[in-house]
Short mmCIF file of C-alpha atoms in Angstrom, two decimals:
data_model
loop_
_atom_site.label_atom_id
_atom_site.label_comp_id
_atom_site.label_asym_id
_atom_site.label_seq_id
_atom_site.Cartn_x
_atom_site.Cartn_y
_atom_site.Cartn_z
CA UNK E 30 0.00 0.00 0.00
CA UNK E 31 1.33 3.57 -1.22
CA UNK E 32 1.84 5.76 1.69
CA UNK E 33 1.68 9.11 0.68
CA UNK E 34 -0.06 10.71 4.25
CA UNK E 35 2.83 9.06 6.17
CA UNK E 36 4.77 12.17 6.94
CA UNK E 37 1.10 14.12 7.46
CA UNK E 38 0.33 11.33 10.22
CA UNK E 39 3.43 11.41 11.66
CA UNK E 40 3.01 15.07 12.47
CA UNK E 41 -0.69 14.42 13.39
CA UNK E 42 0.89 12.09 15.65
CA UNK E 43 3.09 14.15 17.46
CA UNK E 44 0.28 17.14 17.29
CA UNK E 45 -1.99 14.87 19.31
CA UNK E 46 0.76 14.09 21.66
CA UNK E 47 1.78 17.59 22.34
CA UNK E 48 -2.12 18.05 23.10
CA UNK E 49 -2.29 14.81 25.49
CA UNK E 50 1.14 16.39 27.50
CA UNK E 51 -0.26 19.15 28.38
CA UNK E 52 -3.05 17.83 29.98
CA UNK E 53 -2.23 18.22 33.40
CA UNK E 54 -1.10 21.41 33.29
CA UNK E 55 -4.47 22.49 32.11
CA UNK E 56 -6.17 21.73 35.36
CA UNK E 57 -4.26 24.49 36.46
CA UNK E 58 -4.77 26.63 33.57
CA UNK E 59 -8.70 26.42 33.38
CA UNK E 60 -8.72 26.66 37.17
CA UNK E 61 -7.47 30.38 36.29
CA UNK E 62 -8.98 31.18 33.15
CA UNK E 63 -12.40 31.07 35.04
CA UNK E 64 -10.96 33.58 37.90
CA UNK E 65 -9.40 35.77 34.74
CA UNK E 66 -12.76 35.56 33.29
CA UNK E 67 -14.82 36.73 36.36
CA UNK E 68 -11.93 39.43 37.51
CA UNK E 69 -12.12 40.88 33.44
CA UNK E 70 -15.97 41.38 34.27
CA UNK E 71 -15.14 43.01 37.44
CA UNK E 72 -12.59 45.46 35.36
CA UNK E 73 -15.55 45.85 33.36
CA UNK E 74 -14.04 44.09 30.17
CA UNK E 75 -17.24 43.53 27.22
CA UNK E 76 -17.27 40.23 26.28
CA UNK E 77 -15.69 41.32 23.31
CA UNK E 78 -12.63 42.44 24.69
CA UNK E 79 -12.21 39.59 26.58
CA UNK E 80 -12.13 37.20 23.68
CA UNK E 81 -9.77 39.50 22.01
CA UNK E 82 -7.96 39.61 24.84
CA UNK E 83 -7.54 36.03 25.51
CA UNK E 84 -7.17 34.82 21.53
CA UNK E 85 -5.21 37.73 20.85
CA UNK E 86 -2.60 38.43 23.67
CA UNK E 87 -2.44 34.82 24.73
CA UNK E 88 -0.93 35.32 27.99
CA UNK E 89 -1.97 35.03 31.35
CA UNK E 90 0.13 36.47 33.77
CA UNK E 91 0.16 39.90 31.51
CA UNK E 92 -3.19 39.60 31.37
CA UNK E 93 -4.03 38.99 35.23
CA UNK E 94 -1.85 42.42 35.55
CA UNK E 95 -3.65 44.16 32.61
CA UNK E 96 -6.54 43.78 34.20
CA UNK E 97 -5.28 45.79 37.65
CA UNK E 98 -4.87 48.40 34.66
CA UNK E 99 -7.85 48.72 33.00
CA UNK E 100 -10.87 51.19 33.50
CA UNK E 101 -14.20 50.71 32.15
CA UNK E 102 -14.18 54.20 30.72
CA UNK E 103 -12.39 54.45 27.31
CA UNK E 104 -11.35 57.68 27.38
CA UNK E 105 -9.68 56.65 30.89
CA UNK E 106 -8.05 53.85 29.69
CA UNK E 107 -3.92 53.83 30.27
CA UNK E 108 -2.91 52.25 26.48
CA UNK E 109 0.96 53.07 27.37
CA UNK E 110 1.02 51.25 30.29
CA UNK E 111 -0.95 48.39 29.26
CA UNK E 112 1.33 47.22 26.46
CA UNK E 113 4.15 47.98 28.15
CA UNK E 114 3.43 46.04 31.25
CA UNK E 115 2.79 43.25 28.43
CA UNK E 116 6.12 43.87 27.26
CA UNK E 117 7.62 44.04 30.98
CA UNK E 118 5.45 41.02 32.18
CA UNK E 119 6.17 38.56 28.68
CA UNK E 120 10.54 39.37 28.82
CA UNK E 121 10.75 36.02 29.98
CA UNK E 122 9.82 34.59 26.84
CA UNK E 123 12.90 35.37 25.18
CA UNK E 124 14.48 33.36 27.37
CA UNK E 125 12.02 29.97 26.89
CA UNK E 126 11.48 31.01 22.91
CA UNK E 127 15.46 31.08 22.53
CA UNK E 128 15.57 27.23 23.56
CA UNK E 129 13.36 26.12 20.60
CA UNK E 130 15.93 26.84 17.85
CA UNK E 131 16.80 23.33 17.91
CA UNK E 132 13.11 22.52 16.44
CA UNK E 133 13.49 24.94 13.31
CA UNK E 134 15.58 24.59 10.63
CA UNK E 135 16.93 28.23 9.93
CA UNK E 136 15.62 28.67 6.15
CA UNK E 137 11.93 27.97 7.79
CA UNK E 138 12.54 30.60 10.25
CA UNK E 139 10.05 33.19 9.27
CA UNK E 140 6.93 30.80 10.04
CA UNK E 141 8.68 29.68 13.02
CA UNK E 142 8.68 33.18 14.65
CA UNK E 143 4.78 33.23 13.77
CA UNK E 144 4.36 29.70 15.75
CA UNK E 145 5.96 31.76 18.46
CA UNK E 146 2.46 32.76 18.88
CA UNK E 147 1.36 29.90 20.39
CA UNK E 148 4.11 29.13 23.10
CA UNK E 149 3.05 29.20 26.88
CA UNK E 150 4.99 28.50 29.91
CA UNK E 151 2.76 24.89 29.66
CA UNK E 152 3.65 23.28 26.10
CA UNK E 153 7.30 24.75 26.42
CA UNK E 154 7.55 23.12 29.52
CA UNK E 155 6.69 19.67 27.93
CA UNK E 156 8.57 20.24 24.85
CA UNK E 157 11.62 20.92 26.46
CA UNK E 158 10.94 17.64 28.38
CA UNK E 159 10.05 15.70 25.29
CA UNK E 160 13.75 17.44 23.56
CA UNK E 161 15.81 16.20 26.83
CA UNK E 162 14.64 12.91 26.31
CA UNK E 163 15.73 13.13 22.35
CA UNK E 164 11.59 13.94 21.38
CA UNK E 165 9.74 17.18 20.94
CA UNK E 166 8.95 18.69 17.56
CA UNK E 167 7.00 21.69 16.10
CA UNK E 168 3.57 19.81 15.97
CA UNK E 169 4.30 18.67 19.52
CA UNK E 170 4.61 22.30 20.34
CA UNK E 171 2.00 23.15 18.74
CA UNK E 172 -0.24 20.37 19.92
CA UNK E 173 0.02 21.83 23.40
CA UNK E 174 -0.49 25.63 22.31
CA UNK E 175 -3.43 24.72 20.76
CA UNK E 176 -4.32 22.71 23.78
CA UNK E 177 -4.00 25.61 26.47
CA UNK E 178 -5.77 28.30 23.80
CA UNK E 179 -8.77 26.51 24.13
CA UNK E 180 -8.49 25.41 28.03
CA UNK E 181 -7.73 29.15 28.59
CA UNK E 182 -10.19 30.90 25.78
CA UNK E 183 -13.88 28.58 27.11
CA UNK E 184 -12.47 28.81 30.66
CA UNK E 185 -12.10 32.60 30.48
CA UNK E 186 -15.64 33.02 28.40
CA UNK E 187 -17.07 30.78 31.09
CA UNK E 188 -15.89 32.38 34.05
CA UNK E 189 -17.15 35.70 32.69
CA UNK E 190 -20.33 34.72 32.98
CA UNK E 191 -20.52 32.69 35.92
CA UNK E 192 -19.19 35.68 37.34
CA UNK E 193 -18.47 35.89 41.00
CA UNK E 194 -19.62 32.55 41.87
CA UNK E 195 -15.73 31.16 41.26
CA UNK E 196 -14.01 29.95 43.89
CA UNK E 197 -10.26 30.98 44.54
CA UNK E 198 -8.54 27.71 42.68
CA UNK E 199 -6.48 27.05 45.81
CA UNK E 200 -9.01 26.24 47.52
CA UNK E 201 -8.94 22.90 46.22
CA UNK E 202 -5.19 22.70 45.72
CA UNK E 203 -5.47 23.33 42.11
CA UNK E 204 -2.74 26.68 41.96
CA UNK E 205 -0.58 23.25 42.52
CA UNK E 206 -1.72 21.54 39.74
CA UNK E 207 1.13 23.68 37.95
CA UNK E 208 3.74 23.70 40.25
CA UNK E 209 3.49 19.69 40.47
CA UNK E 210 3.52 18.79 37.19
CA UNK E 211 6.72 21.53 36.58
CA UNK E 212 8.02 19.87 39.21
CA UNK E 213 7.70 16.45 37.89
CA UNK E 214 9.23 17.82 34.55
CA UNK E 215 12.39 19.03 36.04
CA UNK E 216 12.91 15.79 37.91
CA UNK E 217 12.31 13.86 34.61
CA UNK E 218 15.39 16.38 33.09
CA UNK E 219 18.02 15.38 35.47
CA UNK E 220 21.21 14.22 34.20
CA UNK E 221 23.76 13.77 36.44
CA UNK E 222 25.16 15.95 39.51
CA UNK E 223 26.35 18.54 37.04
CA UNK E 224 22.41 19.58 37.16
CA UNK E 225 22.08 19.90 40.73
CA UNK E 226 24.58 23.96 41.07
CA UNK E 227 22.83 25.48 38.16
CA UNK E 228 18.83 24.37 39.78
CA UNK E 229 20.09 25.24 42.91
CA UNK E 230 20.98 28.75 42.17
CA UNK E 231 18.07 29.21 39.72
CA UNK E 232 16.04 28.39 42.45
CA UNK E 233 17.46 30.68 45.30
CA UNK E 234 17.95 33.14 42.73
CA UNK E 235 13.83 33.39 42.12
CA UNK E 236 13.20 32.85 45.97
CA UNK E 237 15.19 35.83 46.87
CA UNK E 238 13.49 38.00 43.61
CA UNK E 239 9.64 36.95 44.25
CA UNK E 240 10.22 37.83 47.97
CA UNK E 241 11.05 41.13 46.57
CA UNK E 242 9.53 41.92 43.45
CA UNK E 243 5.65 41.38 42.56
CA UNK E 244 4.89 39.59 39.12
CA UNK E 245 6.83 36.85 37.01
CA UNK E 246 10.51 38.37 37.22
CA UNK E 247 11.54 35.73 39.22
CA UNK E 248 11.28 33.67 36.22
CA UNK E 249 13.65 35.73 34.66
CA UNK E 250 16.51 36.35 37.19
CA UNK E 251 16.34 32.45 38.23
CA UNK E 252 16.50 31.59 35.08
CA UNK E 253 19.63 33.67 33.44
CA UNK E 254 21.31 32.90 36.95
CA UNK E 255 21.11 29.43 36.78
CA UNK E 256 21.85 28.92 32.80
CA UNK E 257 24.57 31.38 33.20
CA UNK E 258 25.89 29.39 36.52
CA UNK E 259 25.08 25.70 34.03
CA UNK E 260 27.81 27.46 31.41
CA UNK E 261 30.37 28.82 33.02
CA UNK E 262 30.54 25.27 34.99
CA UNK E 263 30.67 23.29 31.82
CA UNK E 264 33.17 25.83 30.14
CA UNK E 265 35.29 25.49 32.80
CA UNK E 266 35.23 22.13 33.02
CA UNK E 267 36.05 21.40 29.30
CA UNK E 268 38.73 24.08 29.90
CA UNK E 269 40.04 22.29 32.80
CA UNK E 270 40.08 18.88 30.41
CA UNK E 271 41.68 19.80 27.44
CA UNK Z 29 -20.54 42.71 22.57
CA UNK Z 30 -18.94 46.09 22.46
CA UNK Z 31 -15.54 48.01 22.37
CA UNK Z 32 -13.90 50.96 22.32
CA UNK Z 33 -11.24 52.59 19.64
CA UNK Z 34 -8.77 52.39 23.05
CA UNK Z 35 -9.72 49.48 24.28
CA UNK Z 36 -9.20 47.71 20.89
CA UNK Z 37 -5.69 49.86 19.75
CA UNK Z 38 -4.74 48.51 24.04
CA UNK Z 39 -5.14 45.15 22.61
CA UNK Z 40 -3.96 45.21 19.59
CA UNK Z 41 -0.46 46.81 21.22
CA UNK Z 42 -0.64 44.02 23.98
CA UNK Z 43 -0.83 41.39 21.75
CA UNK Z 44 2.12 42.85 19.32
CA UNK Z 45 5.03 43.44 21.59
CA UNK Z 46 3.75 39.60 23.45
CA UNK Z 47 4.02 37.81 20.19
CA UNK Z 48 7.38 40.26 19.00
CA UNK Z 49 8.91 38.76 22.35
CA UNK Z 50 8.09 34.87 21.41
CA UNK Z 51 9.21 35.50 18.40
CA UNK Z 52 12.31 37.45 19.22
CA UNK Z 53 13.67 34.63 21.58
CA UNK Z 54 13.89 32.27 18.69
CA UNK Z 55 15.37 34.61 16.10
CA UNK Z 56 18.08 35.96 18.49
CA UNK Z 57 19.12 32.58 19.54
CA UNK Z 58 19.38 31.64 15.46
CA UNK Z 59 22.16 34.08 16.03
CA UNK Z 60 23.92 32.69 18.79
CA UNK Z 61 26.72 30.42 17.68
CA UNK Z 62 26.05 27.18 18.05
CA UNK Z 63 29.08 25.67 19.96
CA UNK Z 64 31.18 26.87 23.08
CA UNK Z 65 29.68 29.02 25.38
CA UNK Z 66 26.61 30.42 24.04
CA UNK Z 67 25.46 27.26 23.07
CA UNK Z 68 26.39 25.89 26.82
CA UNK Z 69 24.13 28.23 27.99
CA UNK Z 70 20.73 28.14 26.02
CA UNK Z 71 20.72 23.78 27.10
CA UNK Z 72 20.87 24.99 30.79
CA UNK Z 73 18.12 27.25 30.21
CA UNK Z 74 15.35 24.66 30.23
CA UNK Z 75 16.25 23.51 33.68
CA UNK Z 76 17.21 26.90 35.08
CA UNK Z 77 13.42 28.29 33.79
CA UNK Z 78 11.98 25.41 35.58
CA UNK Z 79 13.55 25.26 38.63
CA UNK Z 80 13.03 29.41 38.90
CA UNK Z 81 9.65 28.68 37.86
CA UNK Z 82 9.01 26.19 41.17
CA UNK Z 83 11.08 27.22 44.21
CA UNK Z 84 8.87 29.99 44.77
CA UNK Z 85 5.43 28.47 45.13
CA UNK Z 86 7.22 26.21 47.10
CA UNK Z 87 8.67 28.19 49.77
CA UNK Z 88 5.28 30.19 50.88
CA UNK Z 89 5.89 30.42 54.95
CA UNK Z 90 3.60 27.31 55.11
CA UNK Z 91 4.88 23.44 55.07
CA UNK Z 92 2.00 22.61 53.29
CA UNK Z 93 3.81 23.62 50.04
CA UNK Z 94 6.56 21.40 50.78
CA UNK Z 95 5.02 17.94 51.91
CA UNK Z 96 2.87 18.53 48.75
CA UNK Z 97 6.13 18.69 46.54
CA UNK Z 98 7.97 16.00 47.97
CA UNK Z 99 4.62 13.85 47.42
CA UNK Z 100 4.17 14.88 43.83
CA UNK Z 101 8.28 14.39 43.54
CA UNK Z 102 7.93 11.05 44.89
CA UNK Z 103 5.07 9.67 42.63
CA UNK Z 104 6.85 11.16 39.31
CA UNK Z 105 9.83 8.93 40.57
CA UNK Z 106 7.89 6.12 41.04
CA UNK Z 107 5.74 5.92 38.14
CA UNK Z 108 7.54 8.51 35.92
CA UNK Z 109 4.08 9.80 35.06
CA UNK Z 110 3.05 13.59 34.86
CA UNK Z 111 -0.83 13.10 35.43
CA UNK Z 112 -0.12 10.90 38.64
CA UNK Z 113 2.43 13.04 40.02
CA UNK Z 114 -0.28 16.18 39.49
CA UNK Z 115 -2.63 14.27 41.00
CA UNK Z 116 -1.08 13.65 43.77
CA UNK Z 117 0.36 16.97 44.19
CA UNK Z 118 -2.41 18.43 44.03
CA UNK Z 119 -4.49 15.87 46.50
CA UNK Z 120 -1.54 16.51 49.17
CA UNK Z 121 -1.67 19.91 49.24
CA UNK Z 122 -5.41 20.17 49.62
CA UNK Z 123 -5.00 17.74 52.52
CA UNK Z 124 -1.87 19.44 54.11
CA UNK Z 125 -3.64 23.55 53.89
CA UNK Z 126 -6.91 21.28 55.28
CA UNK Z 127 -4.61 19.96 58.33
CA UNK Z 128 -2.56 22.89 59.31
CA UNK Z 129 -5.35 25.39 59.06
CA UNK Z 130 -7.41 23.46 61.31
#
């Protein structure tokens, strides 16, 4: 039998698996698409807006903090700081974008930086995973990001109109849901003992700038610490070798 | 159903400079080079990002945190499965906040 869908299916394939991965995180992320939801009515968002919003902008923690911005009157309405806190909020993503390189070849670059579109904290967290483990692919990615858009699009539209009848998600543990299954992932990354300097000062790194500094900079400083820490070890070391 | 000129341009802005940052990650690290030190650094990323990502909600002032992680830690060793481990994380720290509140 001719197979001429076999490279389509494989990519279907991997699609459906990227979709499956991020399963668990999407407890977490539909446990806070319905609080985003009823806190964008609260701002006074239209219904409108908030499905721009959410399809359009695609991210939640700028979008928790745009909503601390926002005033129901237009004419009110801060414009410069609202994109900029996006830009402030979303730096980390250069950071989690820059280790998907590996997935594109460079001619195909151009519609790479589109898929962009579709990264979140969740599937890049499993793709990474899958591409430690020799896995991971652009459908995979993509898989996922289509996966948390919808979690995070019906769970916003729903939570709008249920309104304030949401409870707080950790009520029920489910603000865990994310940090579990992370968690889990960075266990399932481990190497060898080389690992353990670099996640340690990643880690005390973000402690020390979330007990400082509100939003998702943490992210950030943990994270160039502990890569930059993760380098300079393994430089060395080859250094040391040769 | 209804916007505003602002409301829509606030969007619109929001959702350019997010999807210029996604994008900009990957093109900037297309310029990287792709051996020695630069490239050293974007594989620790991954596991730097991570880790950053956790310690936080981890360390809240409360143990409940904690237990919670080492239970969800311990299943994913276990069973090397992501939905268990959630699971479980998520069961233990519902018990645990239950407990220590009380």
């Amino acid at each position: 039998m001719p197979q001429p869908s076999a490279l389509s299916s494989a990519t279907i394939d991997q699609f459906l698996a990227g979709a499956r991965a991020c399963i668990p995180v999407a407890v977490s992320v539909a446990a806070y698409g319905m609080v985003w939801g009823m806190l964008a009515r609260t701002a006074g968002l239209s219904l409108l807006e908030v499905m721009m919003m959410s399809g359009l902008v695609f991210a939640g923690s700028a979008q928790f903090v745009a909503l601390d911005l926002w005033t129901a009157t237009p004419s009110s309405l801060p414009v410069g700081p609202l994109v900029l806190s996006a830009l402030i909020v979303n730096l980390r993503y250069l950071l989690l974008t820059a280790t998907l390189r590996p997935l594109y070849p460079s001619s195909n670059l151009g519609r790479g930086a589109l898929s962009m579109y579709l990264v979140t904290d969740e599937n890049w967290a499993m793709t990474v995973a899958a591409m430690s483990h020799g896995g991971g692919s652009v459908a995979f990615l993509m898989g996922g990001g289509v996966m948390a858009w919808l979690s995070w699009m019906t769970t916003n539209v729903t939570g709008y109109g249920l309104g304030s009848a949401i409870d707080d998600p950790s009520r029920w543990g489910l603000d865990f849901a994310f940090t579990a299954t992370f968690l889990a992932l960075l266990l399932g990354m481990w190497r060898s003992k080389a690992d353990l300097l670099p996640w340690l000062v990643a880690a005390l790194v973000a402690i020390a700038t979330a007990s400082s500094l509100e939003g998702s900079w943490h992210i950030l400083a943990g994270g160039l610490a502990g890569s930059f820490a993760g380098a300079i070890l393994e430089v060395r070391k080859h250094a040391d070798q040769s | 159903m209804q916007t505003s000129p602002e409301a829509f341009i606030a969007i619109l802005g929001m959702a350019l400079v997010t999807i210029a940052i996604k994008a900009g990650g990957l093109l900037l690290a297309d310029r990287l080079p792709r051996q020695g030190f630069a490239a050293a650094w974007l594989r620790h990323i991954p596991g730097a990002v991570l880790a950053a990502l956790v310690a936080p909600a981890l360390v809240t002032g409360s143990p409940a945190e904690m237990i919670a992680a080492i239970a969800a830690g311990g299943i994913y060793i276990l069973t090397r499965n992501l939905f268990a481990a959630m699971a479980a994380g998520v069961l233990a720290v519902y018990l645990a906040r239950l407990l220590l509140a009380s």
